[in-house]
């Protein structure tokens, strides 16, 4: 979708309706992931792809139909054992597409979404896929506002809260709700498509705890990098697939790496010659979370060294040390859960207490502090 948005934005600005097909679900082997899109615009111009060529002909006709009658369609395509030449996926998988008409009249917020994506401003688009809600209705959700509606106030509130969670992680997928946003029901299917890169998790220190933290970081949707100056420890085979492993002095690597308000830094080196110059750099740059492993004695000694290096109280207050929540964790995997729990709690303003000891909303609404 991101690749074809400039063309779609041009059609939209010109007031030219177009049919937009979006992959909203897949199973087994498929050539494209959820969020892949194809559109048919003025003069039957086609942009994008939903299957790499397997079903594009059928989707072309569907897109023209929805523009003609304005009725969104939900269609599933799979492999046909009886006739390999029939419309289907020769890879053996199955894709489900939402095909809808887009124009200023049918989707008033599409132009804002296209402008946000073009300007690298994060936004999540929620679209009704199925159920007792207007199929194809959209709600655009930014970190600080929202526009559009899915047809019911309660549904808008619940989806907007979840959309911000998806946006924080840069992830895309379907969620299920009741007709008025009830979270334990599955009558309404809503597709949440985030236009934001995944946040980064930088893990320093290639130890067993780092492997566990990297694994849970990837599970939470972070793009994980592990950095250590010692090549004997910083080897890809010690870490999960998809985790980047860098051999470099931690402070030097961080100095040459961009961070932002979503970046998470976990300092697990537990060695002053690595920790202090690294934290001196980290605490003076944007980051959502900066945690450092060590005992309370190590923490006190580390703070003294950092003060001697010139850091002030405001900068030191950003340091989460000893790292993690008090879960009584012992193993590397348990410690990783403790660290992940602290990251999530800090992001959303959670207390870290058992829910049985708290009152009020479990999931804060859009008007409540996150």
Short mmCIF file of C-alpha atoms in Angstrom, two decimals, residues 9-247:
data_model
loop_
_atom_site.label_atom_id
_atom_site.label_comp_id
_atom_site.label_asym_id
_atom_site.label_seq_id
_atom_site.Cartn_x
_atom_site.Cartn_y
_atom_site.Cartn_z
CA UNK A 9 -3.46 10.22 -3.55
CA UNK A 10 -3.34 11.81 -7.00
CA UNK A 11 -6.52 10.04 -8.09
CA UNK A 12 -8.23 11.02 -4.85
CA UNK A 13 -7.19 14.69 -5.12
CA UNK A 14 -8.57 14.77 -8.67
CA UNK A 15 -11.90 13.39 -7.44
CA UNK A 16 -11.52 10.20 -9.50
CA UNK A 17 -13.05 7.15 -7.77
CA UNK A 18 -10.97 3.98 -7.72
CA UNK A 19 -11.38 0.40 -6.57
CA UNK A 20 -8.97 -0.64 -3.83
CA UNK A 21 -8.31 -4.31 -3.01
CA UNK A 22 -6.39 -5.02 0.21
CA UNK A 23 -5.14 -8.37 1.53
CA UNK A 24 -6.72 -8.67 4.99
CA UNK A 25 -5.98 -12.33 5.79
CA UNK A 26 -3.76 -15.15 4.52
CA UNK A 27 -3.28 -18.83 5.25
CA UNK A 28 -0.53 -21.25 4.33
CA UNK A 29 1.91 -20.21 1.61
CA UNK A 30 1.02 -16.90 -0.07
CA UNK A 31 3.04 -14.48 -2.19
CA UNK A 32 1.90 -11.32 -0.37
CA UNK A 33 1.28 -10.43 3.28
CA UNK A 34 -1.72 -8.65 4.85
CA UNK A 35 -1.68 -5.00 3.81
CA UNK A 36 -0.62 -5.68 0.21
CA UNK A 37 -2.88 -3.74 -2.14
CA UNK A 38 -3.94 -3.32 -5.75
CA UNK A 39 -6.06 -0.51 -7.17
CA UNK A 40 -7.92 0.11 -10.41
CA UNK A 41 -8.33 3.78 -11.26
CA UNK A 42 -9.29 6.08 -14.13
CA UNK A 43 -9.08 4.55 -17.61
CA UNK A 44 -8.66 1.12 -15.95
CA UNK A 45 -5.12 1.94 -14.84
CA UNK A 46 -3.81 -0.70 -12.42
CA UNK A 47 -1.24 -0.19 -9.67
CA UNK A 48 -0.02 -2.62 -7.06
CA UNK A 49 -0.42 -6.37 -6.62
CA UNK A 50 -2.16 -8.71 -4.19
CA UNK A 51 -0.86 -12.11 -5.33
CA UNK A 52 2.03 -11.65 -7.71
CA UNK A 53 -0.22 -12.32 -10.70
CA UNK A 54 -2.32 -15.33 -9.64
CA UNK A 55 -5.66 -13.61 -9.11
CA UNK A 56 -5.11 -10.09 -10.39
CA UNK A 57 -7.44 -10.58 -13.35
CA UNK A 58 -10.38 -11.46 -11.11
CA UNK A 59 -9.52 -8.64 -8.71
CA UNK A 60 -9.49 -6.18 -11.62
CA UNK A 61 -13.11 -7.04 -12.39
CA UNK A 62 -14.11 -6.85 -8.72
CA UNK A 63 -12.52 -3.43 -8.37
CA UNK A 64 -14.46 -2.14 -11.37
CA UNK A 65 -17.69 -3.55 -9.92
CA UNK A 66 -17.32 -1.87 -6.53
CA UNK A 67 -16.68 1.48 -8.20
CA UNK A 68 -19.82 1.00 -10.28
CA UNK A 69 -22.17 -0.01 -7.47
CA UNK A 70 -20.38 1.31 -4.35
CA UNK A 71 -20.77 -1.98 -2.47
CA UNK A 72 -17.63 -3.32 -0.76
CA UNK A 73 -16.84 -7.01 -1.30
CA UNK A 74 -14.99 -9.60 0.78
CA UNK A 75 -13.52 -12.32 -1.42
CA UNK A 76 -11.32 -15.35 -0.72
CA UNK A 77 -9.07 -16.96 -3.33
CA UNK A 78 -7.33 -20.33 -3.00
CA UNK A 79 -5.77 -23.12 -5.06
CA UNK A 80 -8.10 -25.27 -7.15
CA UNK A 81 -7.12 -28.94 -7.14
CA UNK A 82 -9.57 -29.73 -9.93
CA UNK A 83 -8.36 -27.08 -12.31
CA UNK A 84 -4.93 -25.54 -11.84
CA UNK A 85 -5.81 -22.98 -14.49
CA UNK A 86 -8.86 -21.72 -12.61
CA UNK A 87 -8.65 -18.49 -10.63
CA UNK A 88 -6.57 -19.38 -7.58
CA UNK A 89 -3.16 -19.44 -5.95
CA UNK A 90 -0.81 -21.98 -7.46
CA UNK A 91 1.37 -21.73 -4.34
CA UNK A 92 -1.31 -23.63 -2.41
CA UNK A 93 -2.25 -20.81 -0.07
CA UNK A 94 -5.34 -18.71 0.45
CA UNK A 95 -5.86 -14.95 0.61
CA UNK A 96 -8.86 -12.91 1.65
CA UNK A 97 -9.34 -9.50 0.06
CA UNK A 98 -11.46 -6.52 0.97
CA UNK A 99 -12.37 -4.64 -2.19
CA UNK A 100 -13.95 -1.21 -1.78
CA UNK A 101 -14.53 2.00 -3.69
CA UNK A 102 -12.53 5.03 -2.59
CA UNK A 103 -13.38 8.66 -3.36
CA UNK A 104 -13.82 11.86 -1.33
CA UNK A 105 -17.47 10.91 -0.94
CA UNK A 106 -16.97 7.33 0.24
CA UNK A 107 -13.80 7.82 2.32
CA UNK A 108 -13.42 11.42 3.58
CA UNK A 109 -10.17 10.73 5.49
CA UNK A 110 -8.17 8.98 2.74
CA UNK A 111 -6.53 12.24 1.64
CA UNK A 112 -5.28 12.96 5.16
CA UNK A 113 -3.91 9.44 5.44
CA UNK A 114 -2.05 9.71 2.12
CA UNK A 115 -0.57 13.07 3.17
CA UNK A 116 0.55 11.65 6.51
CA UNK A 117 2.28 8.69 4.91
CA UNK A 118 3.97 10.97 2.37
CA UNK A 119 5.18 13.18 5.21
CA UNK A 120 6.44 10.22 7.32
CA UNK A 121 3.81 10.92 9.98
CA UNK A 122 2.63 7.65 11.58
CA UNK A 123 -1.03 6.70 11.15
CA UNK A 124 -3.12 3.54 11.46
CA UNK A 125 -6.16 2.95 9.23
CA UNK A 126 -8.94 0.76 10.68
CA UNK A 127 -11.38 -0.68 8.14
CA UNK A 128 -14.48 -2.79 8.77
CA UNK A 129 -14.05 -6.13 7.02
CA UNK A 130 -17.08 -8.11 8.15
CA UNK A 131 -19.94 -8.22 10.63
CA UNK A 132 -22.82 -5.94 11.71
CA UNK A 133 -21.03 -2.70 10.80
CA UNK A 134 -20.71 -0.86 7.47
CA UNK A 135 -18.24 -2.93 5.44
CA UNK A 136 -15.44 -0.73 4.13
CA UNK A 137 -16.00 2.05 6.70
CA UNK A 138 -12.70 3.54 7.87
CA UNK A 139 -11.29 5.22 10.96
CA UNK A 140 -7.87 6.90 10.73
CA UNK A 141 -5.95 7.06 14.00
CA UNK A 142 -2.90 9.23 14.68
CA UNK A 143 -1.01 9.32 18.00
CA UNK A 144 -2.92 12.45 19.05
CA UNK A 145 -6.21 12.40 17.12
CA UNK A 146 -8.57 10.40 14.94
CA UNK A 147 -10.94 10.98 12.02
CA UNK A 148 -13.75 9.03 10.39
CA UNK A 149 -16.05 6.44 11.97
CA UNK A 150 -16.79 2.72 11.82
CA UNK A 151 -20.46 3.35 12.44
CA UNK A 152 -20.73 3.10 16.25
CA UNK A 153 -19.18 5.28 18.96
CA UNK A 154 -18.24 2.36 21.21
CA UNK A 155 -16.60 0.57 18.31
CA UNK A 156 -14.65 3.72 17.40
CA UNK A 157 -13.38 4.06 20.99
CA UNK A 158 -12.21 0.44 21.29
CA UNK A 159 -10.63 0.32 17.84
CA UNK A 160 -8.85 3.67 18.28
CA UNK A 161 -7.21 2.43 21.48
CA UNK A 162 -6.02 -0.77 19.78
CA UNK A 163 -4.94 1.15 16.68
CA UNK A 164 -2.58 3.25 18.77
CA UNK A 165 -1.09 0.06 20.17
CA UNK A 166 -0.57 -1.29 16.65
CA UNK A 167 0.90 2.05 15.59
CA UNK A 168 3.40 2.03 18.45
CA UNK A 169 4.71 -1.27 17.11
CA UNK A 170 4.27 -0.56 13.41
CA UNK A 171 2.23 -3.75 12.99
CA UNK A 172 -0.75 -4.72 10.83
CA UNK A 173 -3.50 -7.28 11.41
CA UNK A 174 -7.15 -8.01 12.17
CA UNK A 175 -8.99 -7.52 15.46
CA UNK A 176 -12.45 -8.68 16.52
CA UNK A 177 -15.11 -6.84 18.52
CA UNK A 178 -18.77 -6.79 19.42
CA UNK A 179 -21.07 -4.37 17.54
CA UNK A 180 -20.34 -1.61 20.07
CA UNK A 181 -16.66 -2.36 20.66
CA UNK A 182 -17.03 -5.22 23.15
CA UNK A 183 -13.60 -6.82 23.38
CA UNK A 184 -14.62 -10.38 24.16
CA UNK A 185 -16.85 -10.74 21.15
CA UNK A 186 -16.00 -11.43 17.53
CA UNK A 187 -19.04 -10.25 15.59
CA UNK A 188 -17.15 -7.44 13.84
CA UNK A 189 -13.80 -7.93 12.10
CA UNK A 190 -11.67 -4.80 11.72
CA UNK A 191 -8.42 -4.65 9.75
CA UNK A 192 -5.78 -2.37 11.31
CA UNK A 193 -3.05 -1.25 8.92
CA UNK A 194 -0.20 0.75 10.40
CA UNK A 195 1.99 3.06 8.38
CA UNK A 196 5.02 3.31 10.63
CA UNK A 197 8.33 1.46 10.73
CA UNK A 198 8.72 -1.00 13.62
CA UNK A 199 10.43 0.58 16.63
CA UNK A 200 13.99 -0.46 17.38
CA UNK A 201 15.31 -2.40 20.35
CA UNK A 202 19.07 -2.08 20.88
CA UNK A 203 20.50 -4.73 23.20
CA UNK A 204 24.07 -4.23 24.40
CA UNK A 205 26.01 -7.21 25.73
CA UNK A 206 25.89 -10.57 23.91
CA UNK A 207 25.12 -12.73 26.95
CA UNK A 208 22.43 -15.35 27.64
CA UNK A 209 20.12 -12.68 29.01
CA UNK A 210 20.54 -10.73 25.77
CA UNK A 211 19.36 -13.71 23.71
CA UNK A 212 16.20 -13.97 25.81
CA UNK A 213 15.55 -10.21 25.70
CA UNK A 214 16.11 -10.19 21.92
CA UNK A 215 13.64 -13.03 21.50
CA UNK A 216 10.87 -11.34 23.48
CA UNK A 217 11.65 -8.01 21.82
CA UNK A 218 11.10 -9.53 18.39
CA UNK A 219 7.88 -11.12 19.67
CA UNK A 220 6.65 -7.67 20.74
CA UNK A 221 7.30 -6.30 17.26
CA UNK A 222 10.64 -4.55 17.71
CA UNK A 223 13.44 -4.60 15.14
CA UNK A 224 16.18 -5.97 17.36
CA UNK A 225 19.93 -5.35 17.18
CA UNK A 226 22.45 -6.91 19.58
CA UNK A 227 25.82 -5.18 19.91
CA UNK A 228 28.95 -6.34 21.72
CA UNK A 229 32.63 -5.50 21.28
CA UNK A 230 33.65 -9.14 21.76
CA UNK A 231 33.45 -11.12 18.49
CA UNK A 232 33.59 -14.46 20.30
CA UNK A 233 30.20 -13.69 21.89
CA UNK A 234 28.57 -11.54 19.18
CA UNK A 235 27.79 -14.33 16.71
CA UNK A 236 24.45 -14.66 14.88
CA UNK A 237 24.08 -18.35 15.79
CA UNK A 238 23.62 -17.40 19.46
CA UNK A 239 20.55 -15.29 18.71
CA UNK A 240 17.11 -15.78 17.13
CA UNK A 241 16.66 -15.52 13.38
CA UNK A 242 16.01 -11.97 12.23
CA UNK A 243 18.06 -10.37 15.01
CA UNK A 244 20.90 -8.19 13.75
CA UNK A 245 24.22 -8.84 15.50
CA UNK A 246 26.91 -6.14 15.45
CA UNK A 247 30.52 -6.35 16.64
#
